[in-house]
């Protein structure tokens, strides 16, 4: 008589856990499975680092905040609902970490990803004929845009960054930040208005 092989087992946090067919890394992570959480980290780390890097404008600080975000996520993982997108939940933690960083330190510069904004000065970058003078003008415009972005309040900066650099919808941003889609739309409009005003004043 042939005996069937036993069901596969999965070790997690010193315990033996049966792998359920159709079980997800998100669901296993909420039960304290470090292997599943590590898999989620590997799948999300690149995009999350780029988001944080754009937010704080400093590579070394971004690496530290990335680690802090995952550490906080692991500590709070049992409160995570696997029915929600893990990336959105992670972004909320990351945004809060970035805000805390901003309150503790002077405002840092943003990187070039903000070039997708509608600010006239941003749109003008790269439109000149190639050459040394055009390169200098581009760098000057970018420096001005960086300073204007850095001066934005956090409540305007976060929705603008999530929409312009990550392409997230107003509904997604509203859920992540705990505000209404209409508030997201208003804050993005105000952020862009402030950018345009700040850039115009620098040329007066």
PDB file of C-alpha atoms in Angstrom:
ATOM      1  CA  UNK A   1       0.000   0.000   0.000  1.00  0.00           C
ATOM      2  CA  UNK A   2       1.472   3.357  -1.095  1.00  0.00           C
ATOM      3  CA  UNK A   3       1.505   6.121   1.521  1.00  0.00           C
ATOM      4  CA  UNK A   4       0.933   9.732   0.501  1.00  0.00           C
ATOM      5  CA  UNK A   5       3.660  12.244   1.218  1.00  0.00           C
ATOM      6  CA  UNK A   6       2.890  14.565   4.127  1.00  0.00           C
ATOM      7  CA  UNK A   7       1.727  18.118   3.387  1.00  0.00           C
ATOM      8  CA  UNK A   8       4.562  20.674   3.107  1.00  0.00           C
ATOM      9  CA  UNK A   9       5.432  22.509   6.293  1.00  0.00           C
ATOM     10  CA  UNK A  10       6.759  26.069   6.677  1.00  0.00           C
ATOM     11  CA  UNK A  11       8.983  27.185   9.542  1.00  0.00           C
ATOM     12  CA  UNK A  12       8.237  30.654  10.904  1.00  0.00           C
ATOM     13  CA  UNK A  13       9.470  32.397  14.080  1.00  0.00           C
ATOM     14  CA  UNK A  14      10.465  29.095  15.627  1.00  0.00           C
ATOM     15  CA  UNK A  15       7.093  27.462  14.959  1.00  0.00           C
ATOM     16  CA  UNK A  16       5.893  25.007  12.330  1.00  0.00           C
ATOM     17  CA  UNK A  17       3.115  26.421  10.161  1.00  0.00           C
ATOM     18  CA  UNK A  18       1.156  24.480   7.541  1.00  0.00           C
ATOM     19  CA  UNK A  19       1.149  26.186   4.153  1.00  0.00           C
ATOM     20  CA  UNK A  20      -2.439  26.661   3.007  1.00  0.00           C
ATOM     21  CA  UNK A  21      -3.125  26.427  -0.703  1.00  0.00           C
ATOM     22  CA  UNK A  22      -3.837  29.917  -2.042  1.00  0.00           C
ATOM     23  CA  UNK A  23      -2.347  31.531   1.076  1.00  0.00           C
ATOM     24  CA  UNK A  24      -0.586  34.826   0.333  1.00  0.00           C
ATOM     25  CA  UNK A  25       2.594  36.345   1.688  1.00  0.00           C
ATOM     26  CA  UNK A  26       0.464  39.152   3.113  1.00  0.00           C
ATOM     27  CA  UNK A  27      -1.741  36.726   5.045  1.00  0.00           C
ATOM     28  CA  UNK A  28       1.221  34.698   6.314  1.00  0.00           C
ATOM     29  CA  UNK A  29       3.065  37.848   7.374  1.00  0.00           C
ATOM     30  CA  UNK A  30       0.152  38.929   9.564  1.00  0.00           C
ATOM     31  CA  UNK A  31       0.565  35.632  11.409  1.00  0.00           C
ATOM     32  CA  UNK A  32       4.195  36.479  12.182  1.00  0.00           C
ATOM     33  CA  UNK A  33       5.880  34.676   9.288  1.00  0.00           C
ATOM     34  CA  UNK A  34       9.254  36.371   8.806  1.00  0.00           C
ATOM     35  CA  UNK A  35       9.935  34.562   5.545  1.00  0.00           C
ATOM     36  CA  UNK A  36       6.707  35.932   4.059  1.00  0.00           C
ATOM     37  CA  UNK A  37       7.485  39.431   5.337  1.00  0.00           C
ATOM     38  CA  UNK A  38      10.962  39.231   3.821  1.00  0.00           C
ATOM     39  CA  UNK A  39       9.373  38.306   0.494  1.00  0.00           C
ATOM     40  CA  UNK A  40       7.121  41.366   0.738  1.00  0.00           C
ATOM     41  CA  UNK A  41      10.152  43.520   1.513  1.00  0.00           C
ATOM     42  CA  UNK A  42      11.991  42.233  -1.537  1.00  0.00           C
ATOM     43  CA  UNK A  43       8.981  42.897  -3.756  1.00  0.00           C
ATOM     44  CA  UNK A  44       8.389  46.465  -2.547  1.00  0.00           C
ATOM     45  CA  UNK A  45      11.804  47.809  -1.521  1.00  0.00           C
ATOM     46  CA  UNK A  46      12.839  49.334  -4.839  1.00  0.00           C
ATOM     47  CA  UNK A  47       9.713  51.428  -5.354  1.00  0.00           C
ATOM     48  CA  UNK A  48       9.514  52.361  -1.681  1.00  0.00           C
ATOM     49  CA  UNK A  49      13.117  53.544  -1.624  1.00  0.00           C
ATOM     50  CA  UNK A  50      12.549  55.715  -4.699  1.00  0.00           C
ATOM     51  CA  UNK A  51       9.448  57.222  -3.083  1.00  0.00           C
ATOM     52  CA  UNK A  52      11.284  58.043   0.157  1.00  0.00           C
ATOM     53  CA  UNK A  53      14.324  59.283  -1.743  1.00  0.00           C
ATOM     54  CA  UNK A  54      12.162  61.702  -3.673  1.00  0.00           C
ATOM     55  CA  UNK A  55      10.397  62.831  -0.528  1.00  0.00           C
ATOM     56  CA  UNK A  56      13.452  63.626   1.588  1.00  0.00           C
ATOM     57  CA  UNK A  57      15.959  64.406  -1.156  1.00  0.00           C
ATOM     58  CA  UNK A  58      18.858  62.663   0.574  1.00  0.00           C
ATOM     59  CA  UNK A  59      20.109  59.174  -0.318  1.00  0.00           C
ATOM     60  CA  UNK A  60      21.584  58.292   3.084  1.00  0.00           C
ATOM     61  CA  UNK A  61      18.552  59.574   4.974  1.00  0.00           C
ATOM     62  CA  UNK A  62      16.323  57.647   2.574  1.00  0.00           C
ATOM     63  CA  UNK A  63      18.112  54.386   3.360  1.00  0.00           C
ATOM     64  CA  UNK A  64      17.644  54.997   7.098  1.00  0.00           C
ATOM     65  CA  UNK A  65      13.976  55.885   6.676  1.00  0.00           C
ATOM     66  CA  UNK A  66      13.468  52.822   4.482  1.00  0.00           C
ATOM     67  CA  UNK A  67      14.744  50.581   7.287  1.00  0.00           C
ATOM     68  CA  UNK A  68      12.634  52.445   9.864  1.00  0.00           C
ATOM     69  CA  UNK A  69       9.549  52.025   7.680  1.00  0.00           C
ATOM     70  CA  UNK A  70       9.978  48.254   7.414  1.00  0.00           C
ATOM     71  CA  UNK A  71      10.789  47.971  11.122  1.00  0.00           C
ATOM     72  CA  UNK A  72       7.581  49.819  11.999  1.00  0.00           C
ATOM     73  CA  UNK A  73       5.628  47.757   9.474  1.00  0.00           C
ATOM     74  CA  UNK A  74       6.862  44.528  11.053  1.00  0.00           C
ATOM     75  CA  UNK A  75       5.947  45.730  14.551  1.00  0.00           C
ATOM     76  CA  UNK A  76       2.461  46.649  13.330  1.00  0.00           C
ATOM     77  CA  UNK A  77       2.001  43.738  10.910  1.00  0.00           C
ATOM     78  CA  UNK A  78      -0.689  42.004  12.975  1.00  0.00           C
ATOM     79  CA  UNK A  79      -2.856  45.117  12.579  1.00  0.00           C
ATOM     80  CA  UNK A  80      -2.526  45.011   8.801  1.00  0.00           C
ATOM     81  CA  UNK A  81      -5.585  43.827   6.853  1.00  0.00           C
ATOM     82  CA  UNK A  82      -4.425  41.455   4.060  1.00  0.00           C
ATOM     83  CA  UNK A  83      -7.504  42.463   2.069  1.00  0.00           C
ATOM     84  CA  UNK A  84      -5.901  45.891   1.549  1.00  0.00           C
ATOM     85  CA  UNK A  85      -2.975  46.440  -0.847  1.00  0.00           C
ATOM     86  CA  UNK A  86       0.253  46.007   1.113  1.00  0.00           C
ATOM     87  CA  UNK A  87       1.962  48.760  -0.896  1.00  0.00           C
ATOM     88  CA  UNK A  88      -0.675  51.340   0.068  1.00  0.00           C
ATOM     89  CA  UNK A  89      -0.434  50.391   3.750  1.00  0.00           C
ATOM     90  CA  UNK A  90       3.343  50.622   3.537  1.00  0.00           C
ATOM     91  CA  UNK A  91       3.152  54.051   1.874  1.00  0.00           C
ATOM     92  CA  UNK A  92       1.151  55.430   4.804  1.00  0.00           C
ATOM     93  CA  UNK A  93       3.898  54.339   7.198  1.00  0.00           C
ATOM     94  CA  UNK A  94       6.567  55.775   4.903  1.00  0.00           C
ATOM     95  CA  UNK A  95       4.773  59.124   4.589  1.00  0.00           C
ATOM     96  CA  UNK A  96       4.525  59.368   8.375  1.00  0.00           C
ATOM     97  CA  UNK A  97       8.231  58.553   8.718  1.00  0.00           C
ATOM     98  CA  UNK A  98       9.090  61.227   6.180  1.00  0.00           C
ATOM     99  CA  UNK A  99       6.928  63.762   7.976  1.00  0.00           C
ATOM    100  CA  UNK A 100       8.594  62.961  11.279  1.00  0.00           C
ATOM    101  CA  UNK A 101      11.979  63.340   9.601  1.00  0.00           C
ATOM    102  CA  UNK A 102      10.920  66.733   8.248  1.00  0.00           C
ATOM    103  CA  UNK A 103       9.853  67.964  11.674  1.00  0.00           C
ATOM    104  CA  UNK A 104      13.154  66.951  13.235  1.00  0.00           C
ATOM    105  CA  UNK A 105      15.418  68.343  10.530  1.00  0.00           C
ATOM    106  CA  UNK A 106      15.524  71.293   8.177  1.00  0.00           C
ATOM    107  CA  UNK A 107      13.654  70.822   4.937  1.00  0.00           C
ATOM    108  CA  UNK A 108      15.737  68.942   2.355  1.00  0.00           C
ATOM    109  CA  UNK A 109      15.739  69.232  -1.377  1.00  0.00           C
ATOM    110  CA  UNK A 110      13.670  67.049  -3.675  1.00  0.00           C
ATOM    111  CA  UNK A 111      15.215  65.213  -6.619  1.00  0.00           C
ATOM    112  CA  UNK A 112      14.522  65.573 -10.268  1.00  0.00           C
ATOM    113  CA  UNK A 113      11.377  63.450 -10.326  1.00  0.00           C
ATOM    114  CA  UNK A 114       9.260  66.564  -9.739  1.00  0.00           C
ATOM    115  CA  UNK A 115       9.860  67.576 -13.342  1.00  0.00           C
ATOM    116  CA  UNK A 116       6.462  66.078 -14.136  1.00  0.00           C
ATOM    117  CA  UNK A 117       4.757  69.065 -12.513  1.00  0.00           C
ATOM    118  CA  UNK A 118       2.973  71.751 -14.516  1.00  0.00           C
ATOM    119  CA  UNK A 119       5.074  74.641 -13.227  1.00  0.00           C
ATOM    120  CA  UNK A 120       6.185  76.796 -16.200  1.00  0.00           C
ATOM    121  CA  UNK A 121       9.791  76.755 -15.030  1.00  0.00           C
ATOM    122  CA  UNK A 122       9.731  72.963 -14.784  1.00  0.00           C
ATOM    123  CA  UNK A 123       8.210  72.677 -18.248  1.00  0.00           C
ATOM    124  CA  UNK A 124      10.947  74.944 -19.626  1.00  0.00           C
ATOM    125  CA  UNK A 125      13.776  72.680 -18.507  1.00  0.00           C
ATOM    126  CA  UNK A 126      15.397  70.935 -21.459  1.00  0.00           C
ATOM    127  CA  UNK A 127      13.591  73.028 -24.075  1.00  0.00           C
ATOM    128  CA  UNK A 128      16.636  75.195 -24.836  1.00  0.00           C
ATOM    129  CA  UNK A 129      19.099  74.324 -27.564  1.00  0.00           C
ATOM    130  CA  UNK A 130      21.806  71.990 -26.264  1.00  0.00           C
ATOM    131  CA  UNK A 131      24.969  73.662 -25.073  1.00  0.00           C
ATOM    132  CA  UNK A 132      26.809  74.832 -21.939  1.00  0.00           C
ATOM    133  CA  UNK A 133      24.503  77.823 -21.354  1.00  0.00           C
ATOM    134  CA  UNK A 134      21.379  75.683 -21.712  1.00  0.00           C
ATOM    135  CA  UNK A 135      22.801  73.225 -19.203  1.00  0.00           C
ATOM    136  CA  UNK A 136      23.433  75.988 -16.710  1.00  0.00           C
ATOM    137  CA  UNK A 137      19.889  77.318 -17.161  1.00  0.00           C
ATOM    138  CA  UNK A 138      18.438  73.835 -16.601  1.00  0.00           C
ATOM    139  CA  UNK A 139      20.422  73.398 -13.396  1.00  0.00           C
ATOM    140  CA  UNK A 140      19.372  76.846 -12.205  1.00  0.00           C
ATOM    141  CA  UNK A 141      15.699  76.124 -12.892  1.00  0.00           C
ATOM    142  CA  UNK A 142      15.954  72.761 -11.156  1.00  0.00           C
ATOM    143  CA  UNK A 143      17.596  74.335  -8.105  1.00  0.00           C
ATOM    144  CA  UNK A 144      14.777  76.877  -7.917  1.00  0.00           C
ATOM    145  CA  UNK A 145      12.139  74.171  -8.287  1.00  0.00           C
ATOM    146  CA  UNK A 146      13.837  72.065  -5.617  1.00  0.00           C
ATOM    147  CA  UNK A 147      13.757  74.976  -3.166  1.00  0.00           C
ATOM    148  CA  UNK A 148      10.117  75.722  -3.946  1.00  0.00           C
ATOM    149  CA  UNK A 149       9.172  72.078  -3.431  1.00  0.00           C
ATOM    150  CA  UNK A 150      11.081  71.905  -0.170  1.00  0.00           C
ATOM    151  CA  UNK A 151       9.153  74.919   1.151  1.00  0.00           C
ATOM    152  CA  UNK A 152       5.744  73.289   0.632  1.00  0.00           C
ATOM    153  CA  UNK A 153       3.843  72.268   3.796  1.00  0.00           C
ATOM    154  CA  UNK A 154       3.684  68.517   4.403  1.00  0.00           C
ATOM    155  CA  UNK A 155      -0.078  68.382   3.863  1.00  0.00           C
ATOM    156  CA  UNK A 156       0.430  69.741   0.326  1.00  0.00           C
ATOM    157  CA  UNK A 157       3.705  67.988  -0.406  1.00  0.00           C
ATOM    158  CA  UNK A 158       2.535  64.406   0.216  1.00  0.00           C
ATOM    159  CA  UNK A 159      -0.497  64.376  -2.124  1.00  0.00           C
ATOM    160  CA  UNK A 160       1.440  66.242  -4.829  1.00  0.00           C
ATOM    161  CA  UNK A 161       4.272  63.734  -4.689  1.00  0.00           C
ATOM    162  CA  UNK A 162       1.982  60.706  -4.659  1.00  0.00           C
ATOM    163  CA  UNK A 163       0.023  62.022  -7.652  1.00  0.00           C
ATOM    164  CA  UNK A 164       2.774  63.537  -9.788  1.00  0.00           C
ATOM    165  CA  UNK A 165       5.613  61.102  -9.189  1.00  0.00           C
ATOM    166  CA  UNK A 166       3.776  57.823  -8.518  1.00  0.00           C
ATOM    167  CA  UNK A 167       0.712  58.389 -10.688  1.00  0.00           C
ATOM    168  CA  UNK A 168      -1.698  57.420  -7.932  1.00  0.00           C
ATOM    169  CA  UNK A 169      -5.364  58.347  -8.244  1.00  0.00           C
ATOM    170  CA  UNK A 170      -7.056  60.840  -5.949  1.00  0.00           C
ATOM    171  CA  UNK A 171      -9.067  57.992  -4.442  1.00  0.00           C
ATOM    172  CA  UNK A 172      -5.904  56.023  -3.588  1.00  0.00           C
ATOM    173  CA  UNK A 173      -4.233  59.080  -2.079  1.00  0.00           C
ATOM    174  CA  UNK A 174      -7.349  59.916  -0.077  1.00  0.00           C
ATOM    175  CA  UNK A 175      -7.396  56.447   1.474  1.00  0.00           C
ATOM    176  CA  UNK A 176      -3.683  56.556   2.234  1.00  0.00           C
ATOM    177  CA  UNK A 177      -3.761  59.993   3.870  1.00  0.00           C
ATOM    178  CA  UNK A 178      -7.150  59.700   5.565  1.00  0.00           C
ATOM    179  CA  UNK A 179      -8.775  62.590   3.685  1.00  0.00           C
ATOM    180  CA  UNK A 180     -11.425  62.905   0.972  1.00  0.00           C
ATOM    181  CA  UNK A 181     -10.678  62.741  -2.773  1.00  0.00           C
ATOM    182  CA  UNK A 182     -11.930  66.325  -3.042  1.00  0.00           C
ATOM    183  CA  UNK A 183      -9.420  67.382  -0.378  1.00  0.00           C
ATOM    184  CA  UNK A 184      -6.684  65.639  -2.361  1.00  0.00           C
ATOM    185  CA  UNK A 185      -7.670  67.543  -5.500  1.00  0.00           C
ATOM    186  CA  UNK A 186      -7.734  70.844  -3.586  1.00  0.00           C
ATOM    187  CA  UNK A 187      -4.356  70.266  -1.943  1.00  0.00           C
ATOM    188  CA  UNK A 188      -2.681  69.334  -5.208  1.00  0.00           C
ATOM    189  CA  UNK A 189      -4.082  72.461  -6.852  1.00  0.00           C
ATOM    190  CA  UNK A 190      -2.888  74.605  -3.937  1.00  0.00           C
ATOM    191  CA  UNK A 191       0.548  72.986  -4.045  1.00  0.00           C
ATOM    192  CA  UNK A 192       0.953  73.720  -7.739  1.00  0.00           C
ATOM    193  CA  UNK A 193      -0.290  77.273  -7.238  1.00  0.00           C
ATOM    194  CA  UNK A 194       2.275  77.825  -4.496  1.00  0.00           C
ATOM    195  CA  UNK A 195       5.032  76.415  -6.694  1.00  0.00           C
ATOM    196  CA  UNK A 196       4.129  78.743  -9.537  1.00  0.00           C
ATOM    197  CA  UNK A 197       3.972  81.746  -7.222  1.00  0.00           C
ATOM    198  CA  UNK A 198       7.295  80.897  -5.599  1.00  0.00           C
ATOM    199  CA  UNK A 199       9.018  80.439  -8.953  1.00  0.00           C
ATOM    200  CA  UNK A 200       7.542  83.679 -10.299  1.00  0.00           C
ATOM    201  CA  UNK A 201       8.714  85.648  -7.269  1.00  0.00           C
ATOM    202  CA  UNK A 202      12.259  84.385  -7.732  1.00  0.00           C
ATOM    203  CA  UNK A 203      12.288  86.020 -11.165  1.00  0.00           C
ATOM    204  CA  UNK A 204      10.851  89.366 -10.061  1.00  0.00           C
TER     205      UNK A 204
END
